XYZ file of C-alpha atoms in Angstrom:
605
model
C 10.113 11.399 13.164
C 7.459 9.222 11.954
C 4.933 10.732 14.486
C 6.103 14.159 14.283
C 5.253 13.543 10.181
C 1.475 12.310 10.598
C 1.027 14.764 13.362
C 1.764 17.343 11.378
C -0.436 17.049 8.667
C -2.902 16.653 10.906
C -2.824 20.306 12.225
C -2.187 21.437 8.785
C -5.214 19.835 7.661
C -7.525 21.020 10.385
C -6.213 24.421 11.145
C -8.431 26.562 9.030
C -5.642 29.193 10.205
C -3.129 27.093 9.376
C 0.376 29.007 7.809
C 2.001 26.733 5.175
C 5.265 28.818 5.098
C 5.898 32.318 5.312
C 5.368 33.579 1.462
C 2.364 31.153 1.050
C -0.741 31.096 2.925
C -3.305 28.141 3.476
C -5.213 25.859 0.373
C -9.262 25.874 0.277
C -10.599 22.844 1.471
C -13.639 21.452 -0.188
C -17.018 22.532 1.861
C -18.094 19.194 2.188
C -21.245 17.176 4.314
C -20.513 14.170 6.076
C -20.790 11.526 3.435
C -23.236 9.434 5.372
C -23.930 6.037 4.100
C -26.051 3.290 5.473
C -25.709 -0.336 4.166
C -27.541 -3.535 4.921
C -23.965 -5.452 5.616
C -25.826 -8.844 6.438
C -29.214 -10.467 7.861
C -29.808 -8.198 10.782
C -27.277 -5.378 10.979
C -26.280 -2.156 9.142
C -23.086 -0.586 8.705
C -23.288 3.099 8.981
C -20.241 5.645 8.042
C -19.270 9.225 7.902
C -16.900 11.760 7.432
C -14.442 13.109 9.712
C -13.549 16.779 8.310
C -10.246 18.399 8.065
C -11.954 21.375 9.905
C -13.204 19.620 12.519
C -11.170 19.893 15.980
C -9.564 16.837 17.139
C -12.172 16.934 20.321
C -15.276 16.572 17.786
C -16.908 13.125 18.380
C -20.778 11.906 17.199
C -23.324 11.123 18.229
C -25.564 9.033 15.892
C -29.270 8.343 15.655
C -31.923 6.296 14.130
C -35.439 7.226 13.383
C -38.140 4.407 12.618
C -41.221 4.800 10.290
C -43.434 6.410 13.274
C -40.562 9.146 13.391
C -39.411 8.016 16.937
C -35.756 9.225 17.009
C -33.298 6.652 19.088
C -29.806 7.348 19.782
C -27.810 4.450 19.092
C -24.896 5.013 21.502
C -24.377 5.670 24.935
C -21.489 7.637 25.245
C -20.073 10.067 22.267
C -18.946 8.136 19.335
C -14.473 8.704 20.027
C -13.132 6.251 17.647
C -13.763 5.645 14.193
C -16.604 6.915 12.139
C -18.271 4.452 11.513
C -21.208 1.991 13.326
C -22.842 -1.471 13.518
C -26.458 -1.191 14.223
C -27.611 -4.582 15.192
C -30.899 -3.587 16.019
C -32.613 -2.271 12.932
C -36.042 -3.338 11.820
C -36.141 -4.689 8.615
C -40.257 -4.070 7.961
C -40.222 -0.530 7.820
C -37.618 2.195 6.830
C -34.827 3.526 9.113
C -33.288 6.631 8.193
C -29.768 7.721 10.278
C -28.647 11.022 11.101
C -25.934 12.025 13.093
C -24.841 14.905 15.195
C -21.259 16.584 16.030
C -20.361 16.723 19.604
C -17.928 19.128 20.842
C -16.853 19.793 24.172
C -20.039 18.068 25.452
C -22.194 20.406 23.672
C -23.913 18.513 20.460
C -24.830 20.152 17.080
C -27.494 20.611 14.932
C -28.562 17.579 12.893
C -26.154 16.804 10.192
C -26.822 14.650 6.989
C -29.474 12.083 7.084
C -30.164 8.970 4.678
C -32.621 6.448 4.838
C -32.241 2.743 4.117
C -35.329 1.317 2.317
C -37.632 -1.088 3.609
C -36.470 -4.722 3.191
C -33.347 -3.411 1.728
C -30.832 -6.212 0.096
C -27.214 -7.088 1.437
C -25.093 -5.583 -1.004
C -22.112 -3.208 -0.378
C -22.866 -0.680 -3.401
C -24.718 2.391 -4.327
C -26.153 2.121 -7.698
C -26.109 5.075 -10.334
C -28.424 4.359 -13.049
C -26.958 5.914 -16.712
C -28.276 7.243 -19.510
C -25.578 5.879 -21.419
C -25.641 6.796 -25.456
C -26.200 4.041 -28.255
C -22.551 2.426 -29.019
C -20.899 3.708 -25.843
C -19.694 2.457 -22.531
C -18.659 4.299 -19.001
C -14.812 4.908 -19.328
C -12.993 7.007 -16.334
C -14.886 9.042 -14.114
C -13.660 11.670 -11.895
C -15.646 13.619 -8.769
C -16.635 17.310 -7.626
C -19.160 19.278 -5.910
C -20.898 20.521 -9.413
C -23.457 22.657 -7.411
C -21.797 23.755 -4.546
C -23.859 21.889 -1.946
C -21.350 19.747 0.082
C -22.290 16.281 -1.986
C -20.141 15.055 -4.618
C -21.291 14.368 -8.052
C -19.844 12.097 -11.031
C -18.495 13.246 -14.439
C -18.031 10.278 -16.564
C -16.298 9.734 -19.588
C -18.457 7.823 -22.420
C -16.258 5.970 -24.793
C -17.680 5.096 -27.972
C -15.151 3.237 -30.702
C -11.437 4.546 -29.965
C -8.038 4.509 -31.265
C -4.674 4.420 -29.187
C -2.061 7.099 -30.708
C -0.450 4.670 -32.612
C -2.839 3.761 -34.963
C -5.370 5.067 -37.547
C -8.872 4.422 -38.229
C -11.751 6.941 -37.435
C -13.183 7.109 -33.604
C -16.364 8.410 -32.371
C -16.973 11.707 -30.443
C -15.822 11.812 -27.272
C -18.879 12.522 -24.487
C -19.008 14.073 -20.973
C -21.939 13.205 -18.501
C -22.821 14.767 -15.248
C -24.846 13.000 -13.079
C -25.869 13.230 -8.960
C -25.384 9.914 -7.042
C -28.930 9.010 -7.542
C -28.522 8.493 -11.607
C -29.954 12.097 -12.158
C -28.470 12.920 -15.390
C -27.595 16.642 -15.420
C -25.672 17.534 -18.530
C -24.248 16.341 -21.466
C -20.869 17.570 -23.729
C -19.961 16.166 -27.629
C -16.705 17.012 -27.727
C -17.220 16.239 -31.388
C -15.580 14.681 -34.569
C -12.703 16.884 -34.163
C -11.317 15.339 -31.185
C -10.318 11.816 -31.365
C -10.990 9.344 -28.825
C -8.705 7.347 -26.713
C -6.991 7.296 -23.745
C -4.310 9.800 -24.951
C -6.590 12.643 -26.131
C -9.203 13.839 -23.614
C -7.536 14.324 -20.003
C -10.697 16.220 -17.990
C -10.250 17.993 -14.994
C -12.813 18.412 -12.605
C -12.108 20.790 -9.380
C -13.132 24.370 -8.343
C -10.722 26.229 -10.095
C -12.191 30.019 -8.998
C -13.055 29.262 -5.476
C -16.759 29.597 -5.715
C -17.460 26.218 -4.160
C -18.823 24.390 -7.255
C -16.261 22.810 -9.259
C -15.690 23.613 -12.873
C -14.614 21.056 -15.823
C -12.211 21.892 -18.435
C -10.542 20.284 -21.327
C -9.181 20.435 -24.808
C -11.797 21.021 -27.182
C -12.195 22.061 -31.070
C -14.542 23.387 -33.727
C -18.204 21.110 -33.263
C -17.562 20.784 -29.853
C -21.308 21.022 -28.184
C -21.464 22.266 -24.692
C -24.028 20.793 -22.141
C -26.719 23.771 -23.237
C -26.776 22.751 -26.505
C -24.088 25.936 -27.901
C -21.441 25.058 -30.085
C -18.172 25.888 -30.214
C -16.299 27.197 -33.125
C -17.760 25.611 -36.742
C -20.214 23.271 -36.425
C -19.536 21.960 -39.856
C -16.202 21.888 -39.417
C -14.405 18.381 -40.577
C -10.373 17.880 -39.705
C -9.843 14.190 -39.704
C -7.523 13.480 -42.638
C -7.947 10.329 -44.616
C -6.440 7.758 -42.060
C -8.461 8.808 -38.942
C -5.701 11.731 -37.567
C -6.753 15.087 -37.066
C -3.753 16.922 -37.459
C -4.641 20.402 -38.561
C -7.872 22.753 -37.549
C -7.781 25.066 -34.375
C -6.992 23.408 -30.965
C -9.360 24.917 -28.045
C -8.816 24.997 -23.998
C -12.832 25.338 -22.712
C -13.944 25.973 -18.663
C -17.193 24.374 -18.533
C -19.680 25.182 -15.781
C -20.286 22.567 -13.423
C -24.214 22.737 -13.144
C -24.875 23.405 -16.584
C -22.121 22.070 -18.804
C -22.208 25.446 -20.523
C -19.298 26.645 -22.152
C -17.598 29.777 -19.772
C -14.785 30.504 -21.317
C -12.610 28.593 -24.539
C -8.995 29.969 -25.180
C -6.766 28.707 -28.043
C -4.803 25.475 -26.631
C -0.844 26.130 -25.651
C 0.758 24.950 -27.324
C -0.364 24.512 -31.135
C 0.348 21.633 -32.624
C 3.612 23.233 -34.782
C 5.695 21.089 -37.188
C 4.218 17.405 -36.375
C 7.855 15.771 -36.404
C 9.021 18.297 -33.401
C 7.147 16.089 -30.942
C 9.192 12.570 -32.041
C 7.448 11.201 -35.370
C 5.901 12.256 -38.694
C 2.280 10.739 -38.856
C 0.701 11.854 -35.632
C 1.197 9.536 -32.402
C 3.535 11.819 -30.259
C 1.522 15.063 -31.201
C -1.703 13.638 -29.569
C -0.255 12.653 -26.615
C -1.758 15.313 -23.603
C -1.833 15.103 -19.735
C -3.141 17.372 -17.154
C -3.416 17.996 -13.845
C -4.805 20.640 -10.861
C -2.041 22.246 -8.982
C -1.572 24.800 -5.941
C 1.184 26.824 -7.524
C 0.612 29.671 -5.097
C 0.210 27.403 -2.240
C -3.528 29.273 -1.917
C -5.367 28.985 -5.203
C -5.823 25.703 -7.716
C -4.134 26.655 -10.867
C -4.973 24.213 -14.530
C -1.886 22.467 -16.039
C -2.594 21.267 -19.371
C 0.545 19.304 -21.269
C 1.250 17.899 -24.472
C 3.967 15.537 -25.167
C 6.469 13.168 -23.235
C 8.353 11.362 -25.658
C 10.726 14.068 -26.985
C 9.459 17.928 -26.978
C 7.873 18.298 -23.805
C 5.608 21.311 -22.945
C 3.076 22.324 -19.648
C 0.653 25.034 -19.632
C -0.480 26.432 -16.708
C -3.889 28.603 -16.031
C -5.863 30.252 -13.720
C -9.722 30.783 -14.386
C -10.331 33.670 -11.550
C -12.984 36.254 -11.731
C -14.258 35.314 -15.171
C -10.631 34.612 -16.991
C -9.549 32.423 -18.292
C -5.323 33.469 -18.285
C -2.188 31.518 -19.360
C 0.255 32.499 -16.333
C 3.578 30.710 -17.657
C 4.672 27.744 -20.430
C 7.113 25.143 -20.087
C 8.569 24.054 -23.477
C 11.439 22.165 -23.780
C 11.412 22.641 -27.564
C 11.462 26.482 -27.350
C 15.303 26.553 -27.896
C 16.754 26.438 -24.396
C 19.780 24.770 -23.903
C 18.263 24.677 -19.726
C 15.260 22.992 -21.030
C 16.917 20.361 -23.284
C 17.436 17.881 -20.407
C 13.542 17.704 -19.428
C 12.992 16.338 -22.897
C 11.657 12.925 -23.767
C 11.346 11.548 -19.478
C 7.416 12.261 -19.427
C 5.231 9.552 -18.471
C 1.862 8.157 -19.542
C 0.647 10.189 -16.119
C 1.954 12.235 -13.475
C 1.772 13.656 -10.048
C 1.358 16.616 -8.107
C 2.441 17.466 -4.564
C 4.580 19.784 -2.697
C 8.447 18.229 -3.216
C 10.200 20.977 -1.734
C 8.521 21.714 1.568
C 7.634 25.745 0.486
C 3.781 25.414 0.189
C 3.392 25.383 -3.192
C 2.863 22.405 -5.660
C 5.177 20.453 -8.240
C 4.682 18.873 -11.157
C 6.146 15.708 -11.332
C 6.090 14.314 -14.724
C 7.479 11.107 -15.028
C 11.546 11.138 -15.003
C 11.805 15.170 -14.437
C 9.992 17.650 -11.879
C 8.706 21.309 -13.105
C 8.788 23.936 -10.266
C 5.548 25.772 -9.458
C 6.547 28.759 -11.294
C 7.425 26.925 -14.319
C 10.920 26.336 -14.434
C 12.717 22.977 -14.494
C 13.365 22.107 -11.209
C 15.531 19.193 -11.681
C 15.456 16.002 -14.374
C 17.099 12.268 -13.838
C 17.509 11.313 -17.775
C 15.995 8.411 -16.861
C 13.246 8.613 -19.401
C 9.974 7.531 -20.121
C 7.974 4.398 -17.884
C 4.296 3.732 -17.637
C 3.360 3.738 -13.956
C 4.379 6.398 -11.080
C 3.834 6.738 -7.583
C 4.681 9.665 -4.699
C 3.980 9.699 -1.404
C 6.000 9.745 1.925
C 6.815 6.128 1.390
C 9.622 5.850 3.907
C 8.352 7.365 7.593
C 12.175 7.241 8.574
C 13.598 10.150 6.287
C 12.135 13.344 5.776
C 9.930 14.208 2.796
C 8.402 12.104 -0.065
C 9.834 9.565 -2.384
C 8.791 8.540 -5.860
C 9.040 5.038 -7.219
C 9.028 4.833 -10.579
C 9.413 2.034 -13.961
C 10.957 3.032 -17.118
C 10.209 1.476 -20.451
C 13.350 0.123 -22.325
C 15.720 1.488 -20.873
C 19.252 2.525 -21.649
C 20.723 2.287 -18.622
C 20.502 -0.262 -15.137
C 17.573 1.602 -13.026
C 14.521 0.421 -15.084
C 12.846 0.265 -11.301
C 13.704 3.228 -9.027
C 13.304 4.994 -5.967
C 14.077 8.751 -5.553
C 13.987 11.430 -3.083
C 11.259 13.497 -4.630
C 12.803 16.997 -3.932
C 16.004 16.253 -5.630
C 15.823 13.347 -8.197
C 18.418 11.410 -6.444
C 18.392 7.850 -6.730
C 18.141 5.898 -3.141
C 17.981 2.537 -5.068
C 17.079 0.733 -8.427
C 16.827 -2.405 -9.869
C 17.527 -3.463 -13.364
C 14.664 -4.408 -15.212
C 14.747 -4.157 -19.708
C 10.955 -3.182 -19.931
C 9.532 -3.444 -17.132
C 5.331 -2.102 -17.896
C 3.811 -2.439 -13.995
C 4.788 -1.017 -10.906
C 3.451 -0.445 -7.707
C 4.286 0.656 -4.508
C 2.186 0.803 -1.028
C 1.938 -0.608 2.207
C 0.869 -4.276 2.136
C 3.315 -6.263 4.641
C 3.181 -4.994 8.444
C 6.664 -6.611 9.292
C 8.642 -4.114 7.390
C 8.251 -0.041 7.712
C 7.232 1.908 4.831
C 5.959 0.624 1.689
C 6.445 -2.660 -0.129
C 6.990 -2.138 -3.778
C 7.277 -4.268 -7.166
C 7.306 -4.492 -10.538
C 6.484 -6.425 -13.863
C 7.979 -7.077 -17.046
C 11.854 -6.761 -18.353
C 13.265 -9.115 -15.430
C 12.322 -7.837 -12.508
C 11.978 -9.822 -9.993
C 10.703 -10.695 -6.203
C 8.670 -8.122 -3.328
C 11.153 -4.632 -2.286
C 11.125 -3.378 1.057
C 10.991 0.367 1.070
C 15.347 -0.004 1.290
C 15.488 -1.825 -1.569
C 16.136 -4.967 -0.149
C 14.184 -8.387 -1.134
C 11.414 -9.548 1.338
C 10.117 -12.471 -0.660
C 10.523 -14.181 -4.080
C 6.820 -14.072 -4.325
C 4.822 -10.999 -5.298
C 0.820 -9.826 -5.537
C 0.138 -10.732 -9.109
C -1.884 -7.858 -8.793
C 0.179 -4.781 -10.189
C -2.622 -2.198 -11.436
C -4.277 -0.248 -8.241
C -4.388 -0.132 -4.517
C -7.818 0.680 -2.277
C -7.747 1.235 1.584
C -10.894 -0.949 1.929
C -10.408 -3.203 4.756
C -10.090 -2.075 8.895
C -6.335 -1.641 9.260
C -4.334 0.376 7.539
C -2.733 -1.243 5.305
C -3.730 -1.105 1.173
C -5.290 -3.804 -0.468
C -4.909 -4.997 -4.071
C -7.697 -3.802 -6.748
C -7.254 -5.361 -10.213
C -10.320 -6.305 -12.462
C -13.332 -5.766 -10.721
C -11.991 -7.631 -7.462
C -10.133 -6.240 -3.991
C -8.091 -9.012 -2.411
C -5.705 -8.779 0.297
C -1.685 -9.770 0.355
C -1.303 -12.731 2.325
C 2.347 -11.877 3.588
C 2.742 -15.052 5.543
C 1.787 -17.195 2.851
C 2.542 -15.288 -0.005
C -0.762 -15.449 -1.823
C -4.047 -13.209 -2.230
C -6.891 -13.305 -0.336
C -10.201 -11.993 -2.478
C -12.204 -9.748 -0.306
C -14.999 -8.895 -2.810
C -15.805 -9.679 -6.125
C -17.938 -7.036 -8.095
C -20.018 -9.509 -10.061
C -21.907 -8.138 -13.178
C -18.987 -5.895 -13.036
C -15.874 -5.009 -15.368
C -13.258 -3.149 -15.535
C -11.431 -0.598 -18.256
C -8.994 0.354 -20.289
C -8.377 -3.072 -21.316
C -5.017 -4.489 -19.696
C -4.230 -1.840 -17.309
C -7.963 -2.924 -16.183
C -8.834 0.055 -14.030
C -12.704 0.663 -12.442
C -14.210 4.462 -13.438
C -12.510 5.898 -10.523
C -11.297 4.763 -6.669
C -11.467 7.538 -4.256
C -12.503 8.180 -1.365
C -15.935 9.860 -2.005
C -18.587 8.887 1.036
C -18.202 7.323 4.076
C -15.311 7.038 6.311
C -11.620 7.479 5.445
C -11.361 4.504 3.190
C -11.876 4.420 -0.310
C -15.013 3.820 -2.667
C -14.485 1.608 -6.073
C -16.475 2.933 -9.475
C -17.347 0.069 -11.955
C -19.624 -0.174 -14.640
C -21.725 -2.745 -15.271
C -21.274 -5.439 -18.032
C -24.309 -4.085 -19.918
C -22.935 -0.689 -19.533
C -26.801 0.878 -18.416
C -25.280 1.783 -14.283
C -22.309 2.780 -11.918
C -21.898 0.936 -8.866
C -19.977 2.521 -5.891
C -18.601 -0.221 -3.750
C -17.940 0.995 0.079
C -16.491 -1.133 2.709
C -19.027 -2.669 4.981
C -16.274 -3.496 7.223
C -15.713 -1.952 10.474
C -12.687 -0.159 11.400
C -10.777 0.892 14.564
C -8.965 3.761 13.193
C -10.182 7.466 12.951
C -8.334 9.980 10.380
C -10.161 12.984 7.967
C -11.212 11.881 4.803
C -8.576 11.683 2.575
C -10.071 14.285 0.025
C -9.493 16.956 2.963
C -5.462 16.261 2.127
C -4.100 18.673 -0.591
C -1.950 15.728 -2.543
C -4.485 13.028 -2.448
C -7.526 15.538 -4.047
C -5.324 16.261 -6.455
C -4.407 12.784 -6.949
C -8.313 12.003 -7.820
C -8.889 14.904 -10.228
C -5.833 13.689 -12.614
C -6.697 9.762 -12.137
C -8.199 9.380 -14.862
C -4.901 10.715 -17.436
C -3.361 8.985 -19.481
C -2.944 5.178 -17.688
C -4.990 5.665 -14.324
C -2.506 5.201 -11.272
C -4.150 4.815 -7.658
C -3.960 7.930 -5.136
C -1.523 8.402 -2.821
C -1.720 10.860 0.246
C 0.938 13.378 0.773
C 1.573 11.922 4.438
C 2.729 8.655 5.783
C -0.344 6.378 5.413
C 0.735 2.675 6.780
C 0.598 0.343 9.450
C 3.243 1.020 11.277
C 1.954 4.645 11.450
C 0.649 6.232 14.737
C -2.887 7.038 15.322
């Protein structure tokens, strides 16, 4: 079964014919180049790496070159490249520049030249890419997220500068909330004030970045008011307009939904946000927290075409909005309220969580919502919900290879009842196994012990206790400390632990942590749930890339592996679930990406 699984995503993934189900045809894959990156990895050898596409045929192998300062082009391998994509040139001359390029191979015929980069002369031993900023007086980077802004195969970075903040809970005036666009050389392209009329914190602006129209440069869009200032300078709404009350909370003034372009930052389209705001105490208190609490997400609700989701509220009333922006319009195409009076709808209120996922549950092509304790169909009707209630970290993937479909472990925060750690089957909501646990706040769940199939999962907080096999069962008193984030970073296939700005690996003999790399100058965000900008896997091969800013806040630094790997697979971004994954990281509390196929080490190649 557990072959049968991987293979099949496989052909799904690089079948640009591919039939999902019979009512729902194939997703768009991102147009992407091959990610090429070329790093001095120690005194006399570079570590190159590409991507593997999901359109490429299983029979495409590489060929890969190197071309000195007199422009002499050497091919660094004898026989097509089979394995994984990724080199060790040990023969590189430090005193002048080398630039790589490689070339696609299929059925012994090669291909034209594909992306080149060059490696500077004398170049230092590092394993990141910096990104200079032109970060604004009083701010620092926050989340970031990824897309192909221009439409030319390379990804670029929208970052979220965070200037003073307030969390939901309490008052106090913030500053404006910014957006920055910038290309992977520190090129800044745009900038967006949300302005004074949306607060900032980690509750308020969820920003979505994906190609929502299918025009192969991705769009941005999120909730926006009057004094918003787009990235050419227009405003939206009044400029002079001025809702904060006398404690900090805006709690009256128009709410706005704006499409942004993604070369220009300009303002496309802004529709009136769904839902309003209402009477304040519907969403759980009187004063403001609960009403300010938004996710949002990118979903395939057609199985063909990304729709927007944008929500509000998870404590009591409950509501998603979902929209398409096709051929110029911006359209609401159904709402999911639990406080609109149905007694169906009653159940989904109050088990949100401070994120969510999105993925196919039900095996018909198109996408769910999972939102914490409860699941919302693609077409906007409850599809099931455990009463389990609110928790602070989620996770989906196909977590056990030996029963069909995915799983979902998830924590819930003071519970009334024994399962405050769970696993469920992810199309139904039933419970597999649980733990008790009175508040438990971390929880994670990947692959990080070879001796047992499936993931390894644990939790902090409220009791709970020891490292979970995927069955439930207890593998070891001790635990990772870690419990914020996992990376694929190393050359098998297990995950490693990311925390801080380190990556260490889970020593399962020993029961201990093993650092890997330490991001000095670096930090992390979001204060306890310590989170880089983003992880995802953005250049290179199949493993992931690690955002941080730098202590003095002035660059990004993407951290790659430098390590070599044995295993070959599409990048990860080419899988429907995962892309998603990485446009709604940064919500709410950031939770790693999971694929929507077994990814372990007991998986087969």
């Amino acid at each position: 079964m557990r072959v049968n699984k991987c293979i099949g995503w496989f052909l799904l993934s690089v079948m640009s014919s591919a039939v999902l189900t019979a009512t729902a045809g194939q997703w768009r894959m991102e147009n992407l180049d091959r990610g090429l990156i070329a790093l001095r990895n120690s005194a006399d050898t570079v570590f190159i790496g590409w991507r593997l596409l999901g359109k490429d045929s299983e029979d495409t192998v590489f060929n890969l070159y190197r071309v000195s300062d007199g422009g002499d082009e050497v091919k660094l391998n004898d026989q097509p490249l089979t394995n994984a994509t990724c080199y060790i040139d040990a023969n590189a001359d430090f005193t002048g520049a080398n630039e790589y390029f490689i070339r696609p191979v299929l059925n012994g015929g090669e291909g034209d030249r594909a992306d080149s980069v060059k490696l500077n002369p004398n170049p230092s031993i590092r394993s990141y890419i910096p990104v200079p900023l032109e970060t604004p007086q009083g701010y620092r980077p926050n989340d970031a997220s990824v897309g192909d802004l221009d439409g030319d195969g390379k990804y670029e970075i929208v970052l979220h500068q965070a200037g003073r903040g307030r969390d939901n809970s309490q008052d106090g005036f913030t500053d404006s909330p910014i957006l920055q666009a910038y290309e992977l050389d520190g090129t800044l392209l745009w900038t967006i004030d949300l302005g004074r009329n949306i607060r900032e914190g980690a509750h308020y602006t969820q920003f979505m970045v994906y190609d929502l129209d299918g025009d192969g440069a991705a769009e941005v869009a999120c909730k926006t008011a009057d004094g918003t200032v787009d990235g050419t300078g227009e405003v939206i709404g009044d400029r002079d307009a001025d809702y904060r009350g006398s404690d900090g909370y805006i709690l009256e003034g128009p709410e706005f939904l704006t499409v942004f372009d993604g070369r220009t930052g300009a303002a496309l389209a802004t529709a009136d946000y769904i839902p309003a705001r209402g009477d304040i105490e519907s969403w759980g208190d009187d004063y403001g927290n609960r009403v300010d609490r938004f996710l949002a997400c990118v979903a395939y609700l057609d199985g063909e075409r990304p729709s927007l989701v944008m929500c509000r509220g998870y404590y009591e009333r409950t509501t998603l909005a979902a929209w398409n922006w096709r051929d110029g319009m911006l359209t609401n195409i159904w709402t999911f309220d639990t406080g609109d009076g149905s007694d169906a709808r009653k159940e989904y209120a109050g088990q949100g969580d401070h994120s969510l996922s999105v993925g196919d549950v039900d095996g018909d092509g198109r996408d769910e919502i999972v939102y914490g304790a409860c699941t919302i169909d693609n077409d906007g009707t409850g599809l099931y919900s455990t009463g389990l209630g609110h928790g602070d970290a989620l996770h989906m993937s196909d977590m056990d290879p030996t029963r069909p479909g995915m799983e979902i472990f998830n924590i819930h925060e003071r519970p009334r009842h024994r399962h405050g750690v769970e696993l469920r089957d992810a199309a139904t909501g039933e419970l597999i196994w649980s733990k008790e646990a009175s508040d438990p706040g971390r929880g994670l769940a990947m692959d990080i012990d070879p001796r047992y199939p499936g993931y390894e999962a644990w939790a902090y907080g409220g009791g709970a206790r020891g490292l979970w096999d995927i069955h439930g069962e207890t593998i070891s008193i001790k635990r990772p400390r870690s419990c914020n984030f996992g990376v694929w970073w190393d050359g098998d296939l297990l995950r490693e632990l990311l925390d801080r700005n380190y990556i260490a690996k889970w020593n399962w003999e020993e029961g201990t942590e093993t650092r890997l790399l330490t991001a000095e100058d670096c930090v992390s965000n979001n204060g306890s749930k310590a989170n880089p900008c983003l992880c995802a896997d953005i250049l290179g091969d199949w493993r992931e890339e690690v955002i941080w800013r730098t202590r003095d806040n002035d660059e990004l630094r993407i951290f790659t592996t430098t390590l070599p790997t044995n295993h070959r697979m599409p990048t990860l971004m080419h899988d429907r679930q995962y892309r998603l994954s990485i446009a709604w990281q940064n919500v709410g509390y950031n939770q790693p990406a999971h694929p929507g196929f077994y990814l372990g080490a007991d998986m087969d190649d």
